[in-house]
Amino acid sequence: MRPPSRVLFALAALVACALLLAGCGKTSTVQEPSVVVTGGTQPSPATGQPRRPDGDTVRIVVVTHGQASSPFWAIVRNGVEAAARQMDVLVSYRAPDVYSLERMKAMVDQATASKPDGLVVSLPEPGIGPAVRRAVKAGIPVVTINSGSDIALALGVLAHVGQPEHRAGLVAGRRLAAAGVRRALCVNQQVGNIGLDARCAGLAEAMRAAGGRSTVIGVDDQSPATPKRLAAAVARNRIDGMLTLNATTGIEAVQAVKRDGAADRVRIGTFDLGPDVLRAVRTGKLRFAVDQQAYLQGYLPVALLTQRARYGLFPDEGGVIATGPHFVTRANAEQAIELSRRSIR
């Protein structure tokens, strides 16, 4: 990305963060299996809905692939709702009950047909691309979030807000390599997800540069058999390090090395936060947790699209607003634990 774009996007992020800090607090949600609806705090007396200066309601739709029960996506929703209140707009949040590309594409098409002032879409795999292109072609301002930074801009979206996943895997892998890891296991709970695959590719690059290697293992993070399977893979491949790609598999990896008696020789890092992960980082069972700042992935797109709808303002288009990687280690875990209680970290 061009240097001027980075500067402008950084300024946009700082402005949004300032708004965030001014309005942080407990939030309320109205939740259904696939839809969460939030609204602004200063509605029009006539309609009860947030309004533009010209009298029209500002309406933004958010469609993500993350299940409503996911702790990670609950933080994204919290960011969305905080922005909706502070920006005084109406936001509809939609997600499948369970991961389904077909259901997600249908939700994007439905959102496009409703002609919102802005559309926010996550990009778990290239298959969602045609639906995003249809929204762009229909004239809907689109910002993509979370995974998919490598493909987002080719779809014609205004910007992508998220963590460049290959770089995140690379930097995490370098941390493991610096700790002495040379035989790493990349634990992937959704092989085929472009963001998760990119993380494993970044880890592989870091291991090669350090004279080591990495192996990808696909797992079901909801299966009680996963810790046993990971323990077997550690023993079979003489693994001395693991990088897990979400909070659930991070804890499962901790359980795996404990049951195998390998906790002292296998170094583990994970992506994403959660109460159990943060406690494990604080006690040294996990060396680090990669924070992609899910709150900002929800907050920033709503704030940016609102300013565009109201005033025609938007940072330099066609870039990536990187929300990570940031690292939580033993040194700063306590602060992250406090923010986790507020669904911000």
CSV table of C-alpha atoms in Angstrom, one decimal:
chain,number,residue,atom,x,y,z
A,1,MET,CA,0.0,0.0,0.0
A,2,ARG,CA,1.2,3.5,-0.8
A,3,PRO,CA,2.6,5.5,2.2
A,4,PRO,CA,0.0,8.3,1.9
A,5,SER,CA,-2.7,5.6,2.2
A,6,ARG,CA,-1.2,4.3,5.4
A,7,VAL,CA,-1.1,7.7,6.9
A,8,LEU,CA,-4.7,8.5,6.0
A,9,PHE,CA,-5.9,5.2,7.3
A,10,ALA,CA,-3.9,5.6,10.5
A,11,LEU,CA,-5.5,9.0,11.0
A,12,ALA,CA,-9.0,7.5,10.4
A,13,ALA,CA,-8.3,4.8,12.9
A,14,LEU,CA,-7.1,7.3,15.5
A,15,VAL,CA,-10.2,9.5,15.1
A,16,ALA,CA,-12.4,6.4,15.5
A,17,CYS,CA,-10.5,5.2,18.5
A,18,ALA,CA,-11.0,8.6,20.1
A,19,LEU,CA,-14.7,8.3,19.6
A,20,LEU,CA,-14.5,4.8,21.0
A,21,LEU,CA,-12.8,5.9,24.2
A,22,ALA,CA,-15.3,8.6,24.7
A,23,GLY,CA,-18.2,6.1,24.6
A,24,CYS,CA,-16.9,2.8,26.0
A,25,GLY,CA,-19.1,1.1,28.4
A,26,LYS,CA,-21.6,-1.8,28.8
A,27,THR,CA,-23.6,-2.5,25.8
A,28,SER,CA,-27.0,-4.2,25.2
A,29,THR,CA,-27.8,-6.4,22.3
A,30,VAL,CA,-31.0,-7.8,20.8
A,31,GLN,CA,-30.0,-11.2,19.5
A,32,GLU,CA,-31.6,-13.8,17.3
A,33,PRO,CA,-29.9,-16.8,15.8
A,34,SER,CA,-28.9,-15.0,12.6
A,35,VAL,CA,-29.7,-11.3,13.2
A,36,VAL,CA,-28.6,-8.7,15.7
A,37,VAL,CA,-30.1,-5.2,15.2
A,38,THR,CA,-28.8,-2.0,16.9
A,39,GLY,CA,-29.7,1.6,16.6
A,40,GLY,CA,-28.4,5.1,17.4
A,41,THR,CA,-29.1,7.0,20.6
A,42,GLN,CA,-30.5,10.2,19.1
A,43,PRO,CA,-33.5,9.3,16.8
A,44,SER,CA,-35.6,11.6,14.8
A,45,PRO,CA,-38.7,12.7,16.9
A,46,ALA,CA,-40.9,11.9,13.8
A,47,THR,CA,-39.7,8.4,12.9
A,48,GLY,CA,-37.7,7.2,15.9
A,49,GLN,CA,-34.8,6.4,13.6
A,50,PRO,CA,-31.3,7.9,13.3
A,51,ARG,CA,-31.2,10.5,10.6
A,52,ARG,CA,-28.8,12.3,8.2
A,53,PRO,CA,-28.6,16.1,8.1
A,54,ASP,CA,-30.9,15.9,5.0
A,55,GLY,CA,-33.5,14.0,7.0
A,56,ASP,CA,-32.9,10.4,5.7
A,57,THR,CA,-32.2,7.5,7.9
A,58,VAL,CA,-28.6,6.3,7.8
A,59,ARG,CA,-28.7,2.5,7.5
A,60,ILE,CA,-25.8,0.1,7.5
A,61,VAL,CA,-25.8,-3.7,7.1
A,62,VAL,CA,-23.1,-6.0,8.5
A,63,VAL,CA,-22.8,-9.6,7.3
A,64,THR,CA,-20.2,-11.9,8.9
A,65,HIS,CA,-19.4,-15.6,8.6
A,66,GLY,CA,-18.9,-16.0,12.4
A,67,GLN,CA,-21.5,-17.8,14.4
A,68,ALA,CA,-23.6,-15.8,16.9
A,69,SER,CA,-22.3,-18.0,19.8
A,70,SER,CA,-18.6,-17.2,19.0
A,71,PRO,CA,-16.8,-15.2,21.7
A,72,PHE,CA,-14.7,-13.6,19.0
A,73,TRP,CA,-17.6,-12.4,16.9
A,74,ALA,CA,-19.4,-11.2,20.1
A,75,ILE,CA,-16.5,-8.7,20.4
A,76,VAL,CA,-17.0,-7.6,16.7
A,77,ARG,CA,-20.7,-7.1,17.4
A,78,ASN,CA,-19.8,-5.0,20.4
A,79,GLY,CA,-17.7,-2.8,18.3
A,80,VAL,CA,-20.5,-2.5,15.7
A,81,GLU,CA,-23.0,-1.6,18.3
A,82,ALA,CA,-20.7,1.0,20.0
A,83,ALA,CA,-20.2,2.7,16.6
A,84,ALA,CA,-24.0,2.6,15.9
A,85,ARG,CA,-24.7,4.4,19.2
A,86,GLN,CA,-21.9,6.9,18.8
A,87,MET,CA,-22.5,7.6,15.1
A,88,ASP,CA,-26.3,7.7,15.7
A,89,VAL,CA,-27.1,5.2,12.9
A,90,LEU,CA,-29.2,2.1,12.4
A,91,VAL,CA,-27.2,-1.1,11.9
A,92,SER,CA,-28.4,-4.6,11.1
A,93,TYR,CA,-26.0,-7.4,12.0
A,94,ARG,CA,-26.5,-10.7,10.2
A,95,ALA,CA,-24.6,-14.0,10.5
A,96,PRO,CA,-25.5,-17.7,9.9
A,97,ASP,CA,-26.3,-19.9,12.9
A,98,VAL,CA,-23.4,-22.2,11.7
A,99,TYR,CA,-20.8,-21.5,9.1
A,100,SER,CA,-22.4,-21.6,5.7
A,101,LEU,CA,-21.0,-19.9,2.6
A,102,GLU,CA,-24.3,-20.3,0.8
A,103,ARG,CA,-26.3,-18.8,3.6
A,104,MET,CA,-23.8,-15.9,3.9
A,105,LYS,CA,-24.0,-15.2,0.1
A,106,ALA,CA,-27.8,-15.1,0.4
A,107,MET,CA,-27.5,-12.6,3.3
A,108,VAL,CA,-25.2,-10.3,1.2
A,109,ASP,CA,-27.6,-10.4,-1.7
A,110,GLN,CA,-30.6,-9.6,0.6
A,111,ALA,CA,-28.6,-6.7,2.1
A,112,THR,CA,-27.8,-5.4,-1.4
A,113,ALA,CA,-31.4,-5.6,-2.4
A,114,SER,CA,-32.4,-3.5,0.6
A,115,LYS,CA,-30.1,-0.7,-0.7
A,116,PRO,CA,-28.4,0.3,2.5
A,117,ASP,CA,-26.1,3.4,2.9
A,118,GLY,CA,-23.2,1.0,3.6
A,119,LEU,CA,-22.4,-2.7,3.7
A,120,VAL,CA,-19.8,-4.5,5.8
A,121,VAL,CA,-18.8,-8.0,4.8
A,122,SER,CA,-16.3,-10.5,6.1
A,123,LEU,CA,-14.3,-12.6,3.6
A,124,PRO,CA,-13.8,-16.2,4.8
A,125,GLU,CA,-13.1,-17.6,1.3
A,126,PRO,CA,-13.1,-16.5,-2.3
A,127,GLY,CA,-16.6,-17.9,-2.9
A,128,ILE,CA,-18.1,-14.9,-1.2
A,129,GLY,CA,-16.5,-12.7,-3.9
A,130,PRO,CA,-19.3,-12.7,-6.5
A,131,ALA,CA,-21.9,-11.6,-3.9
A,132,VAL,CA,-19.6,-8.7,-2.9
A,133,ARG,CA,-19.0,-7.7,-6.5
A,134,ARG,CA,-22.8,-7.6,-7.0
A,135,ALA,CA,-23.1,-5.2,-4.1
A,136,VAL,CA,-20.4,-3.0,-5.5
A,137,LYS,CA,-21.9,-3.1,-9.0
A,138,ALA,CA,-25.3,-2.1,-7.5
A,139,GLY,CA,-23.6,1.1,-6.1
A,140,ILE,CA,-23.5,0.0,-2.5
A,141,PRO,CA,-20.5,1.4,-0.6
A,142,VAL,CA,-18.7,-1.8,0.8
A,143,VAL,CA,-16.0,-2.3,3.4
A,144,THR,CA,-14.8,-5.8,4.0
A,145,ILE,CA,-13.4,-7.0,7.4
A,146,ASN,CA,-11.5,-9.7,9.1
A,147,SER,CA,-9.9,-12.3,6.8
A,148,GLY,CA,-9.4,-11.8,3.1
A,149,SER,CA,-7.1,-8.7,3.0
A,150,ASP,CA,-5.3,-10.3,0.0
A,151,ILE,CA,-8.4,-10.5,-2.2
A,152,ALA,CA,-10.6,-7.7,-0.9
A,153,LEU,CA,-9.4,-4.8,-3.0
A,154,ALA,CA,-9.8,-6.8,-6.2
A,155,LEU,CA,-13.5,-6.9,-5.5
A,156,GLY,CA,-13.9,-3.1,-5.8
A,157,VAL,CA,-14.6,-2.4,-2.1
A,158,LEU,CA,-13.7,0.9,-0.6
A,159,ALA,CA,-11.3,-0.6,2.0
A,160,HIS,CA,-10.5,-3.7,4.1
A,161,VAL,CA,-10.4,-3.5,7.8
A,162,GLY,CA,-8.5,-6.4,9.4
A,163,GLN,CA,-5.3,-8.2,10.0
A,164,PRO,CA,-3.1,-9.1,7.1
A,165,GLU,CA,-3.0,-12.8,7.8
A,166,HIS,CA,0.2,-13.9,6.1
A,167,ARG,CA,2.1,-11.2,7.9
A,168,ALA,CA,0.5,-12.2,11.2
A,169,GLY,CA,1.5,-15.8,10.8
A,170,LEU,CA,5.0,-14.8,9.8
A,171,VAL,CA,5.5,-12.5,12.8
A,172,ALA,CA,4.0,-15.1,15.2
A,173,GLY,CA,6.3,-17.7,13.6
A,174,ARG,CA,9.3,-15.5,14.2
A,175,ARG,CA,8.4,-15.2,17.9
A,176,LEU,CA,8.3,-19.0,18.1
A,177,ALA,CA,11.5,-19.4,16.2
A,178,ALA,CA,13.2,-16.9,18.6
A,179,ALA,CA,12.1,-19.1,21.5
A,180,GLY,CA,13.9,-22.1,19.9
A,181,VAL,CA,11.1,-23.7,17.9
A,182,ARG,CA,12.2,-25.6,14.8
A,183,ARG,CA,9.4,-28.2,14.3
A,184,ALA,CA,6.1,-26.4,14.5
A,185,LEU,CA,2.6,-27.5,14.1
A,186,CYS,CA,0.0,-25.2,12.6
A,187,VAL,CA,-3.4,-26.1,14.1
A,188,ASN,CA,-6.1,-25.1,11.6
A,189,GLN,CA,-9.7,-25.5,12.6
A,190,GLN,CA,-11.0,-24.6,9.1
A,191,VAL,CA,-8.7,-25.6,6.3
A,192,GLY,CA,-9.7,-23.8,3.2
A,193,ASN,CA,-10.4,-20.5,5.0
A,194,ILE,CA,-8.1,-18.1,3.1
A,195,GLY,CA,-7.2,-16.2,6.2
A,196,LEU,CA,-6.4,-19.2,8.3
A,197,ASP,CA,-4.4,-20.9,5.5
A,198,ALA,CA,-2.4,-17.6,5.1
A,199,ARG,CA,-1.5,-17.7,8.8
A,200,CYS,CA,-0.1,-21.2,8.4
A,201,ALA,CA,1.8,-20.1,5.3
A,202,GLY,CA,3.3,-17.3,7.2
A,203,LEU,CA,4.4,-19.7,10.0
A,204,ALA,CA,6.0,-22.0,7.4
A,205,GLU,CA,8.0,-19.1,6.0
A,206,ALA,CA,9.3,-18.1,9.4
A,207,MET,CA,10.2,-21.7,10.2
A,208,ARG,CA,12.1,-22.1,6.9
A,209,ALA,CA,14.0,-18.9,7.5
A,210,ALA,CA,15.1,-20.3,10.9
A,211,GLY,CA,16.2,-23.6,9.4
A,212,GLY,CA,13.1,-25.5,10.6
A,213,ARG,CA,9.8,-26.7,9.2
A,214,SER,CA,6.1,-26.6,10.0
A,215,THR,CA,3.2,-29.1,9.5
A,216,VAL,CA,-0.5,-28.2,9.1
A,217,ILE,CA,-3.0,-30.3,11.0
A,218,GLY,CA,-6.7,-29.8,10.4
A,219,VAL,CA,-8.9,-30.2,13.5
A,220,ASP,CA,-12.5,-29.9,14.6
A,221,ASP,CA,-12.2,-27.4,17.5
A,222,GLN,CA,-15.6,-28.5,18.9
A,223,SER,CA,-14.5,-32.2,19.2
A,224,PRO,CA,-13.5,-33.5,22.7
A,225,ALA,CA,-11.0,-35.7,20.9
A,226,THR,CA,-8.9,-32.8,19.6
A,227,PRO,CA,-6.5,-32.6,22.5
A,228,LYS,CA,-5.7,-36.3,22.2
A,229,ARG,CA,-5.2,-35.9,18.5
A,230,LEU,CA,-2.9,-33.0,19.0
A,231,ALA,CA,-0.9,-34.9,21.6
A,232,ALA,CA,-0.4,-37.8,19.1
A,233,ALA,CA,0.7,-35.4,16.4
A,234,VAL,CA,3.2,-33.8,18.8
A,235,ALA,CA,4.8,-37.1,19.6
A,236,ARG,CA,4.7,-38.5,16.1
A,237,ASN,CA,6.4,-35.5,14.5
A,238,ARG,CA,8.7,-34.5,17.4
A,239,ILE,CA,7.0,-31.1,17.6
A,240,ASP,CA,8.6,-28.5,19.8
A,241,GLY,CA,6.1,-25.7,19.0
A,242,MET,CA,2.5,-25.1,18.1
A,243,LEU,CA,0.7,-22.1,16.6
A,244,THR,CA,-3.1,-22.4,17.0
A,245,LEU,CA,-5.5,-20.2,15.0
A,246,ASN,CA,-8.2,-19.5,17.4
A,247,ALA,CA,-8.8,-19.3,21.2
A,248,THR,CA,-10.5,-22.7,21.4
A,249,THR,CA,-7.7,-24.6,19.8
A,250,GLY,CA,-5.2,-22.6,21.9
A,251,ILE,CA,-6.7,-24.1,25.0
A,252,GLU,CA,-6.9,-27.5,23.4
A,253,ALA,CA,-3.2,-27.4,22.6
A,254,VAL,CA,-2.4,-26.5,26.3
A,255,GLN,CA,-4.5,-29.6,27.3
A,256,ALA,CA,-2.7,-31.7,24.7
A,257,VAL,CA,0.9,-31.0,26.0
A,258,LYS,CA,-0.3,-31.4,29.6
A,259,ARG,CA,-1.7,-34.8,29.0
A,260,ASP,CA,1.4,-35.8,27.0
A,261,GLY,CA,3.9,-34.5,29.6
A,262,ALA,CA,5.3,-32.2,27.0
A,263,ALA,CA,4.4,-28.8,28.5
A,264,ASP,CA,8.0,-27.9,29.3
A,265,ARG,CA,9.4,-28.6,25.8
A,266,VAL,CA,6.5,-27.5,23.5
A,267,ARG,CA,6.1,-23.8,23.1
A,268,ILE,CA,2.6,-22.6,22.1
A,269,GLY,CA,1.3,-19.4,20.7
A,270,THR,CA,-2.3,-18.8,19.6
A,271,PHE,CA,-4.4,-16.4,17.6
A,272,ASP,CA,-7.3,-14.6,19.3
A,273,LEU,CA,-8.2,-13.9,22.9
A,274,GLY,CA,-10.6,-15.1,25.4
A,275,PRO,CA,-10.7,-15.4,29.2
A,276,ASP,CA,-9.1,-18.9,29.2
A,277,VAL,CA,-6.5,-17.9,26.7
A,278,LEU,CA,-5.6,-14.7,28.7
A,279,ARG,CA,-5.2,-16.7,31.9
A,280,ALA,CA,-3.0,-19.2,30.1
A,281,VAL,CA,-0.8,-16.3,28.8
A,282,ARG,CA,-0.6,-14.8,32.3
A,283,THR,CA,0.5,-18.1,33.8
A,284,GLY,CA,3.0,-18.8,31.0
A,285,LYS,CA,1.2,-21.9,29.5
A,286,LEU,CA,0.8,-19.9,26.3
A,287,ARG,CA,3.8,-17.8,25.2
A,288,PHE,CA,1.6,-15.2,23.5
A,289,ALA,CA,-1.8,-14.6,21.9
A,290,VAL,CA,-2.2,-12.6,18.7
A,291,ASP,CA,-4.8,-9.9,19.0
A,292,GLN,CA,-6.3,-8.8,15.7
A,293,GLN,CA,-8.5,-6.3,17.7
A,294,ALA,CA,-11.9,-7.6,16.8
A,295,TYR,CA,-13.5,-4.6,18.4
A,296,LEU,CA,-12.0,-2.3,15.8
A,297,GLN,CA,-13.0,-4.6,13.0
A,298,GLY,CA,-16.6,-4.0,14.0
A,299,TYR,CA,-16.2,-0.3,15.0
A,300,LEU,CA,-14.2,1.2,12.3
A,301,PRO,CA,-16.2,0.2,9.2
A,302,VAL,CA,-19.5,1.5,10.7
A,303,ALA,CA,-17.8,4.8,11.7
A,304,LEU,CA,-16.2,5.3,8.3
A,305,LEU,CA,-19.3,4.4,6.3
A,306,THR,CA,-21.4,6.7,8.4
A,307,GLN,CA,-19.1,9.7,7.6
A,308,ARG,CA,-19.3,8.8,4.0
A,309,ALA,CA,-23.1,8.6,4.0
A,310,ARG,CA,-23.5,11.9,5.8
A,311,TYR,CA,-20.7,14.0,4.5
A,312,GLY,CA,-19.1,12.2,1.6
A,313,LEU,CA,-15.9,11.8,3.7
A,314,PHE,CA,-13.7,8.7,3.4
A,315,PRO,CA,-10.0,8.0,3.6
A,316,ASP,CA,-8.0,7.3,0.5
A,317,GLU,CA,-9.8,4.3,-1.1
A,318,GLY,CA,-8.4,1.0,-2.0
A,319,GLY,CA,-6.2,0.2,1.0
A,320,VAL,CA,-6.1,-2.0,4.1
A,321,ILE,CA,-6.6,-0.7,7.6
A,322,ALA,CA,-4.5,-3.1,9.6
A,323,THR,CA,-6.0,-3.9,13.0
A,324,GLY,CA,-3.2,-6.3,13.9
A,325,PRO,CA,-1.1,-8.2,14.6
A,326,HIS,CA,-0.8,-7.1,18.2
A,327,PHE,CA,0.6,-9.4,20.8
A,328,VAL,CA,-0.6,-10.1,24.3
A,329,THR,CA,2.2,-11.6,26.5
A,330,ARG,CA,2.7,-12.3,30.1
A,331,ALA,CA,3.8,-8.7,30.6
A,332,ASN,CA,0.5,-7.1,29.5
A,333,ALA,CA,-2.0,-9.9,30.0
A,334,GLU,CA,-3.6,-8.3,33.1
A,335,GLN,CA,-4.7,-5.2,31.1
A,336,ALA,CA,-6.1,-7.4,28.3
A,337,ILE,CA,-8.1,-9.5,30.9
A,338,GLU,CA,-9.8,-6.3,32.2
A,339,LEU,CA,-10.8,-5.3,28.7
A,340,SER,CA,-11.9,-8.8,27.9
A,341,ARG,CA,-14.5,-8.5,30.7
A,342,ARG,CA,-15.9,-5.6,28.8
A,343,SER,CA,-15.9,-7.4,25.4
A,344,ILE,CA,-13.3,-5.0,24.0
A,345,ARG,CA,-10.3,-7.4,23.9
